[in-house]
Coordinates of C-alpha atoms in Angstrom, one line a residue:
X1 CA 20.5 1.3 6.7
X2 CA 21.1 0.4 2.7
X3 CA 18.4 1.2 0.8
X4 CA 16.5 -1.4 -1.1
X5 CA 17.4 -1.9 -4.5
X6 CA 13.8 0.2 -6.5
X7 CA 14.4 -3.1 -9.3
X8 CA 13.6 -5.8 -6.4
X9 CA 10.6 -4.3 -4.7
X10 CA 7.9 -6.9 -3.8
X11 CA 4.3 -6.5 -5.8
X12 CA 1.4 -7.1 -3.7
X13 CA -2.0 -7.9 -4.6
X14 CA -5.1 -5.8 -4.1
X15 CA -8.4 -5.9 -1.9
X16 CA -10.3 -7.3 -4.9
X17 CA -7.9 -10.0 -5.5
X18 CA -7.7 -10.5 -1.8
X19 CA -12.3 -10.8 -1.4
X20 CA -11.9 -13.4 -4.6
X21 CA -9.1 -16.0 -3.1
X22 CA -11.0 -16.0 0.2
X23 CA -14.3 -16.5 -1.5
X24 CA -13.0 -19.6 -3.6
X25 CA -11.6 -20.8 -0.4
X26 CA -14.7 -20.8 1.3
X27 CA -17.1 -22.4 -1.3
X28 CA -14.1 -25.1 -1.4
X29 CA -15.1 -26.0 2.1
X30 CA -18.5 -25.6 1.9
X31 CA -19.1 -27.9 -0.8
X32 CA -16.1 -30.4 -0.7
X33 CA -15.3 -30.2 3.2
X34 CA -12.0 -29.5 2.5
X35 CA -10.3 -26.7 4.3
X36 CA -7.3 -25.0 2.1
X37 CA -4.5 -23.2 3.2
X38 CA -4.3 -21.5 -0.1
X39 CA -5.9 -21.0 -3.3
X40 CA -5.4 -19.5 -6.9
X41 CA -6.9 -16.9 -8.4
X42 CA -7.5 -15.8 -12.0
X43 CA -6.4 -12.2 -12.7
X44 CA -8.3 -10.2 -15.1
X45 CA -5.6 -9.7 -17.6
X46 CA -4.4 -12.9 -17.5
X47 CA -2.8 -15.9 -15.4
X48 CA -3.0 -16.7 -12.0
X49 CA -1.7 -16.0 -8.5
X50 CA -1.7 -18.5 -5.5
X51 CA -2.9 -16.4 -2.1
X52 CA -2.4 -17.7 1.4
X53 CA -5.5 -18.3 3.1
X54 CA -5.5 -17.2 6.9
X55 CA -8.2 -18.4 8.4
X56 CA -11.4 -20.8 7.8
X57 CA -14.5 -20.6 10.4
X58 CA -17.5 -23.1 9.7
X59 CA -20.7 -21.7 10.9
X60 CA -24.6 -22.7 10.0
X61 CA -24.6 -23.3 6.7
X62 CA -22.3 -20.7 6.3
X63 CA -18.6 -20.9 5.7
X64 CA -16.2 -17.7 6.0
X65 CA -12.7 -17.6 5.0
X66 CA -10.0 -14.6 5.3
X67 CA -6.9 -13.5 3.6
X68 CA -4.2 -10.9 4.5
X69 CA -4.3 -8.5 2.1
X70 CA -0.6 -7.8 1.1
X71 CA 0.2 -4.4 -0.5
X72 CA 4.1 -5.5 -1.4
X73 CA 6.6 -3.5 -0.4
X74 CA 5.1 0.2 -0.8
X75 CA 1.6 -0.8 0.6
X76 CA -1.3 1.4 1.0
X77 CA -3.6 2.0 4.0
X78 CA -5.1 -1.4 3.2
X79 CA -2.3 -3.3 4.0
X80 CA -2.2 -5.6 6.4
X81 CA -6.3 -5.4 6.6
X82 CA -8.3 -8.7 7.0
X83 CA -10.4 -9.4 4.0
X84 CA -13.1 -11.5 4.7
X85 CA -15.6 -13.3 2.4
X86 CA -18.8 -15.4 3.8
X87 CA -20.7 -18.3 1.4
X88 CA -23.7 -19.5 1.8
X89 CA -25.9 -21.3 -0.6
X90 CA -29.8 -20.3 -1.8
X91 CA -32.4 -21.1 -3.4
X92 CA -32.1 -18.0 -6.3
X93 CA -30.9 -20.6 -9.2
X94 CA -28.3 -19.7 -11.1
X95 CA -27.6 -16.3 -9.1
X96 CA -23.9 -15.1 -7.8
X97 CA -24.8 -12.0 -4.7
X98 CA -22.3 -10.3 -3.8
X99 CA -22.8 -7.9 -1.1
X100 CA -21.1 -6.1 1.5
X101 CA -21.0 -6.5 5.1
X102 CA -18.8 -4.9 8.1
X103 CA -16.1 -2.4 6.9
X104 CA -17.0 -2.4 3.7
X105 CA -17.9 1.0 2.6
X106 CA -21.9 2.0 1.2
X107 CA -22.1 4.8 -1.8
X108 CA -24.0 7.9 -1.1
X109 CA -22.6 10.1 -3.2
X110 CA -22.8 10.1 -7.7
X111 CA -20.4 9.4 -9.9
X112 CA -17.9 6.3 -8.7
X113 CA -19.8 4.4 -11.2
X114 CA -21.9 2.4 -8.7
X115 CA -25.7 3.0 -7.6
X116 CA -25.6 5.0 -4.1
X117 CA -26.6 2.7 -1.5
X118 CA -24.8 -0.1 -3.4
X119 CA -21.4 -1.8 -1.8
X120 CA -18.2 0.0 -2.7
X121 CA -17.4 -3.1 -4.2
X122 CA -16.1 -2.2 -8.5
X123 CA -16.9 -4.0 -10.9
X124 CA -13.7 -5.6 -11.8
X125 CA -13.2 -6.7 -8.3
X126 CA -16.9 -8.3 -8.6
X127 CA -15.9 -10.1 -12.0
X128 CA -13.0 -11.7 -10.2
X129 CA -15.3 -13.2 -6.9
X130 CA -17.7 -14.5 -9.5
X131 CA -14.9 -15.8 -11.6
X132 CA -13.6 -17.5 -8.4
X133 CA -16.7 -18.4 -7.4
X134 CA -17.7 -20.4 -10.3
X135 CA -14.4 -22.5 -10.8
X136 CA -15.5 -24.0 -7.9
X137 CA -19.4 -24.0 -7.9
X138 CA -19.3 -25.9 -12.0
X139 CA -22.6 -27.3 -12.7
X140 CA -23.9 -26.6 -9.2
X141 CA -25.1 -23.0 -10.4
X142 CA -27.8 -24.6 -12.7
X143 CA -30.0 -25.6 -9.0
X144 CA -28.5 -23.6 -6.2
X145 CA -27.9 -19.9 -6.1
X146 CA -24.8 -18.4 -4.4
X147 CA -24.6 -15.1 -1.3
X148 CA -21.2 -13.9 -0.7
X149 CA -20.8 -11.5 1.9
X150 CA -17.3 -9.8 1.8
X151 CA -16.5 -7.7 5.0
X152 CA -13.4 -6.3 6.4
X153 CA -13.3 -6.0 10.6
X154 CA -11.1 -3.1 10.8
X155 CA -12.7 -1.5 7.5
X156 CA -14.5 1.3 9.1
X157 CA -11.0 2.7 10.8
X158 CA -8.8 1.8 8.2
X159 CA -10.7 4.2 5.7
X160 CA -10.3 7.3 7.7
X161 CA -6.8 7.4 6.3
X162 CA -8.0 7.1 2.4
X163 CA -10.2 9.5 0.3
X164 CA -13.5 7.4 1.3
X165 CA -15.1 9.5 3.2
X166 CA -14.7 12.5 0.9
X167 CA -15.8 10.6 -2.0
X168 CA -19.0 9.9 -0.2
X169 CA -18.2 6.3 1.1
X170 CA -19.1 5.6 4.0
X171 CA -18.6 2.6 6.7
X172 CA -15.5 1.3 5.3
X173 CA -12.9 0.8 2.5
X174 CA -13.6 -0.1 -1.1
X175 CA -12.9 -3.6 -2.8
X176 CA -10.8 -2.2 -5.5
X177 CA -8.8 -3.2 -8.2
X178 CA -8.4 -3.7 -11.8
X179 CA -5.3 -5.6 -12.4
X180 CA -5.4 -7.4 -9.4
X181 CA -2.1 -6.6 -9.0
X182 CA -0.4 -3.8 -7.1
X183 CA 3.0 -2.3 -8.4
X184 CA 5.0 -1.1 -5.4
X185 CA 4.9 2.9 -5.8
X186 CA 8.2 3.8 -5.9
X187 CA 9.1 7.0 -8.0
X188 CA 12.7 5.6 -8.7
X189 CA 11.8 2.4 -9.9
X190 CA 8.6 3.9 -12.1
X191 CA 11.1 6.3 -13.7
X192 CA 13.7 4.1 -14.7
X193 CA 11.1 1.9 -16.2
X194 CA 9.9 4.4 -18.0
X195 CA 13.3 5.4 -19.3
X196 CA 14.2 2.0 -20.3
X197 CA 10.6 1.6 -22.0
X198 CA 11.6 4.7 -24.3
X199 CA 14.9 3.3 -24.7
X200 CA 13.3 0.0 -26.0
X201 CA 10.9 1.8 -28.3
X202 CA 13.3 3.8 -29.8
X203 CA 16.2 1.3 -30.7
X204 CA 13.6 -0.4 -31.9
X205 CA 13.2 1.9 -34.0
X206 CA 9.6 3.1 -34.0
X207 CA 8.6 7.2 -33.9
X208 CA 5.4 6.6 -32.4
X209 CA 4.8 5.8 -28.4
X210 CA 1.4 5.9 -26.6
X211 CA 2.0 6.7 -22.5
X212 CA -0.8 5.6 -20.7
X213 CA -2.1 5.9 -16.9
X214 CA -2.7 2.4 -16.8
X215 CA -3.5 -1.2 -17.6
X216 CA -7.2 -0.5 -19.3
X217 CA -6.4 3.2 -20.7
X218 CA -3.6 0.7 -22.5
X219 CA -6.1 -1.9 -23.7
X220 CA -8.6 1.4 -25.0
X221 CA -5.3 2.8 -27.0
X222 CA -4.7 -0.3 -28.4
X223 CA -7.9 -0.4 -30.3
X224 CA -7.7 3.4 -31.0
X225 CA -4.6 2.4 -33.0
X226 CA -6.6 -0.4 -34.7
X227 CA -4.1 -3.2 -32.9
X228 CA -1.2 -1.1 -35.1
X229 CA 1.2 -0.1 -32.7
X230 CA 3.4 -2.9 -31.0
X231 CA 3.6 -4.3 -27.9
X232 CA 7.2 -1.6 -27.5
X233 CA 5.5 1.3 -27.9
X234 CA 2.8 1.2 -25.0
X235 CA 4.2 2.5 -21.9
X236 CA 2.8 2.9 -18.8
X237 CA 3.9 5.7 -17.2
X238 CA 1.8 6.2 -14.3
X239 CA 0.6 9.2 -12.5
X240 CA 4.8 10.6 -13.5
X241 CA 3.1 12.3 -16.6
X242 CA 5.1 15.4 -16.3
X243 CA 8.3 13.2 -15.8
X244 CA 7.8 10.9 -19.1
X245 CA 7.1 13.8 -21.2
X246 CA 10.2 15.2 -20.3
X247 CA 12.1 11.6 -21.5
X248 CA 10.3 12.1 -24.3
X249 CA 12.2 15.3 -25.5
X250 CA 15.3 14.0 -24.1
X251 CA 15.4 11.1 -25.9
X252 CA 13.5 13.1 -28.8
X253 CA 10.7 11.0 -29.6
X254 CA 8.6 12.0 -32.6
X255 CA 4.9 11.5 -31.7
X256 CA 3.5 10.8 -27.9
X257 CA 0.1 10.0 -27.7
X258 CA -1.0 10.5 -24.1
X259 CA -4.1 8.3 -23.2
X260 CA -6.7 8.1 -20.2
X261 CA -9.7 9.0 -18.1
X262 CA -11.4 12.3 -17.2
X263 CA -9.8 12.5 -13.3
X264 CA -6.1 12.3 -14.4
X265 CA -7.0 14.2 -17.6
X266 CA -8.1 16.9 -16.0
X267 CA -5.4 17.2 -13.5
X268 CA -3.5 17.5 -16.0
X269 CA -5.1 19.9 -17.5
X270 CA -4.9 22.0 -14.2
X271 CA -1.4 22.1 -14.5
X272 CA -0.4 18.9 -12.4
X273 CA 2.6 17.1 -13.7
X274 CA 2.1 14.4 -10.9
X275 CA -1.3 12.9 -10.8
X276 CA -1.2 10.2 -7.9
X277 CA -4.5 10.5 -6.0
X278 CA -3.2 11.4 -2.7
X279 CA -1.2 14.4 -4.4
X280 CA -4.0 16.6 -5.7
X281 CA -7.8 16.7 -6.0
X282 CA -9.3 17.6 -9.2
X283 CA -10.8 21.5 -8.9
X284 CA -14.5 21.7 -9.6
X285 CA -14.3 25.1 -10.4
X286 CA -11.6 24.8 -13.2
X287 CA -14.1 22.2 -14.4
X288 CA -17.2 24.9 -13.9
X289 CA -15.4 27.1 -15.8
X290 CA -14.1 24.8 -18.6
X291 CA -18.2 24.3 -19.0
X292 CA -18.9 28.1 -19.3
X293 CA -17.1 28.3 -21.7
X294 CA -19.3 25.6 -23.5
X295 CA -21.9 28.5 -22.6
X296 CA -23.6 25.6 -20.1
X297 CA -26.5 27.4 -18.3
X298 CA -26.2 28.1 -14.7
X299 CA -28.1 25.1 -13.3
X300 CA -25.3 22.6 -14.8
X301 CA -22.5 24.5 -13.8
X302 CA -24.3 24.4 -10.3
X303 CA -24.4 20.7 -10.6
X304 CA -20.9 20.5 -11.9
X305 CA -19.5 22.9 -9.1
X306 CA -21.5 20.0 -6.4
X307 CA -20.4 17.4 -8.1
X308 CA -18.6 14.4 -6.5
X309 CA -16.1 13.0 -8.7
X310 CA -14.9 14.2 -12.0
X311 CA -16.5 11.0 -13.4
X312 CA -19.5 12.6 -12.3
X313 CA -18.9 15.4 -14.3
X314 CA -18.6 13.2 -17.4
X315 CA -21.7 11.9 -16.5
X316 CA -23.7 15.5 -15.7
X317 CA -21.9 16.7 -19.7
X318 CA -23.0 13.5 -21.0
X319 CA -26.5 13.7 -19.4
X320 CA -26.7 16.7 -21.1
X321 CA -25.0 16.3 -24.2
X322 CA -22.9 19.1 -23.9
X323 CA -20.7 19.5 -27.0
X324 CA -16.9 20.1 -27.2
X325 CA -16.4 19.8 -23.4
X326 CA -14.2 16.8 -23.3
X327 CA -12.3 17.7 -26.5
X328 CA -11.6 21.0 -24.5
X329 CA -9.8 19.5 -21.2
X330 CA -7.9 17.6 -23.8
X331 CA -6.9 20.4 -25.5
X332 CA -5.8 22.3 -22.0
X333 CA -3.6 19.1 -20.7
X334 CA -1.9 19.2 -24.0
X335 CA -1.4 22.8 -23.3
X336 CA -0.1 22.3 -19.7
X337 CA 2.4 19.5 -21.2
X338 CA 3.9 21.3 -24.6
X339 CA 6.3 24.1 -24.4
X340 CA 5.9 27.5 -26.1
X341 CA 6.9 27.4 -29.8
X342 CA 8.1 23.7 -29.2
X343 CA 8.3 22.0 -32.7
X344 CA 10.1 18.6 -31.7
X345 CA 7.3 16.9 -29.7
X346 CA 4.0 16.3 -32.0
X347 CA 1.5 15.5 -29.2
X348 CA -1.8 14.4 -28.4
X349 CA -4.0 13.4 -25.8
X350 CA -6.7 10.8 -25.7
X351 CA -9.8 10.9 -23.4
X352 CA -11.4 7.7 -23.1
X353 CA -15.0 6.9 -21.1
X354 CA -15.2 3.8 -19.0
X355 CA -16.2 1.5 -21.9
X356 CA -13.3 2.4 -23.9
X357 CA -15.0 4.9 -26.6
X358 CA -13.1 7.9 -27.3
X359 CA -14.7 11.3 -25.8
X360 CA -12.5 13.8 -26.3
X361 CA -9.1 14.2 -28.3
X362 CA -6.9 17.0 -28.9
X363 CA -5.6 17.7 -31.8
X364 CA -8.6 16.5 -33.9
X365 CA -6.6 15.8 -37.2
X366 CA -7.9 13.9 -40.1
X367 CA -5.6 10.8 -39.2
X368 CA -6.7 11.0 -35.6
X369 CA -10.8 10.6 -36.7
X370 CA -10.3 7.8 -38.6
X371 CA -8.6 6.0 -35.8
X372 CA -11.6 6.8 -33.5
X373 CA -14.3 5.3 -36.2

């Protein structure tokens, strides 16, 4: 069989885009009586994308609609999975709820950035429903309240082949999502794009290029660079760190600036040139130990060593107000990426916390604070 051309693969859509088009469908037939076949939904970054509509059930003063998610052609465990959303109105004026029902997982562990107990349903995901939710509802908001109940039938099963259940969800898959949009993963395709993004940047002529792990560590850079750098020198490059750094001295590219979160930071930092989730696990020991030597006492390197994600660890350090810590995995991925007396590469990485404020850079140089004021 020919293989399929890595430039064609088909994008898919995620679970939180997938929750939003059948909830918009839903409150379209609930308040108009009209029963759609599909609908369009606005994406967080921008536009919209029309999403078939599978099936629409009328109940008692209830209305549930479903949608197929569809991964693209490199689709995750979710693909296939039927999303379902059920509206009701209430008399709570002027309230969206969104909650959770079957197959959708519960948190019961800290640091996925939800309250335990809460839905595993992320806040960008939860923007989108209300988003959707409101281009239909209008004016109705100001006297009626809205409950939308977002389950997923085969939920429970379908997350015993993702990270759920060692994260500490439980019941069911997450509603996830923060471009609404899923890329196919396909390593050929991701490294030629990022080849012909350095190609770009450098015929057109800049000496500066920030490589980011996605779509918001992008939007974060761009203010760290006060809006300076153009739209040809922000690449994406993925969890294929290891692999665009290597472009980079190939195609011998002056300054990199490599931006992100804690999780893929600190992989990095471990040594891991290849950061995709179901590739490696950050260590909580190497973390432990990076806190030791911010002589932490032993009670928060206990918590750290228990702890559940390594956003949780930015949130025990924060807690705490542990100095240096961030600034010190920073420094440790940039010395996992650079090579020993290597002079052509001037590199730095960028640790960013889940508002978009700087946490931890390496090198600190006098140019680099004044970008982080």
């Amino acid at each position: 069989m020919k293989k399929k051309d890595s430039s064609s693969l088909r994008k898919g859509y995620t679970t939180g885009t997938s929750a939003a088009a059948a909830t918009k469908a839903a409150l379209i037939r609930l308040l108009s009586g009209e029963e759609v076949d599909s609908v369009e939904v606005t994406l967080p970054m921008g536009g919209k994308i029309a999403i078939r509509i599978e099936w629409t059930h009328v109940g008692n003063g209830s209305v549930t609609c479903a949608v197929t998610k569809d991964g693209g052609d490199d689709p995750d465990a979710t693909h296939g999975a039927q999303i379902l959303s059920t509206v009701s109105l209430n008399n709570d004026i002027g309230t969206i709820r969104i909650e959770g029902g079957k197959g959708v997982g519960r948190v019961t562990k800290p640091g996925l950035g939800l309250p335990i107990g809460a839905a595993a349903i992320n806040p960008v995901p939860s923007m989108m429903i209300k988003t959707a939710a409101l281009e239909v509802v209008g004016g109705l908001i100001e006297t009626k309240g809205i409950t939308i109940m977002i389950s997923v039938p085969m939920g429970e099963t379908i997350a015993q082949k993702t990270d759920n259940p060692r994260l500490g969800i439980l019941g069911g898959i997450s509603i996830l999502g923060t471009t609404g949009i899923v890329i196919p993963y396909s390593t050929a395709s991701f490294a030629a794009s990022i080849r012909q993004s350095l190609d770009v940047a450098l015929a057109m002529g800049v000496d500066t290029v920030a490589l980011t792990t996605g779509g918001r560590s992008e939007e974060f850079v761009k203010k760290f660079f006060n809006d300076t750098l153009p739209e040809h020198s922000l690449i994406q490059m993925g969890d294929f760190v290891g692999y665009a750094i290597k472009q980079c001295r190939i195609k011998k590219v002056k300054n990199v600036v490599i931006a992100g979160f804690i999780g893929k930071l600190t992989k990095i930092a471990m040594g891991v040139k290849q950061t995709h989730v179901k590739g490696s696990h950050v260590d909580m020991e190497f973390m432990a130990n990076l806190a030791r030597d911010c002589a932490c006492s032993a009670y928060i390197l206990s918590k750290i060593m228990n702890a559940n994600t390594a956003r949780h660890v930015q949130e025990i350090i924060t807690e705490h107000g542990i100095s240096g810590y961030f600034d010190m995995i920073c420094k440790r991925a940039h010395a996992s990426l650079i090579e020993d007396e290597e002079h052509s590469l001037n590199l730095q990485i960028v640790m960013f916390d889940f508002d978009g404020k700087v946490c931890g850079l390496y090198p600190r140089t006098k140019h680099s604070q004044l970008w982080c004021e």
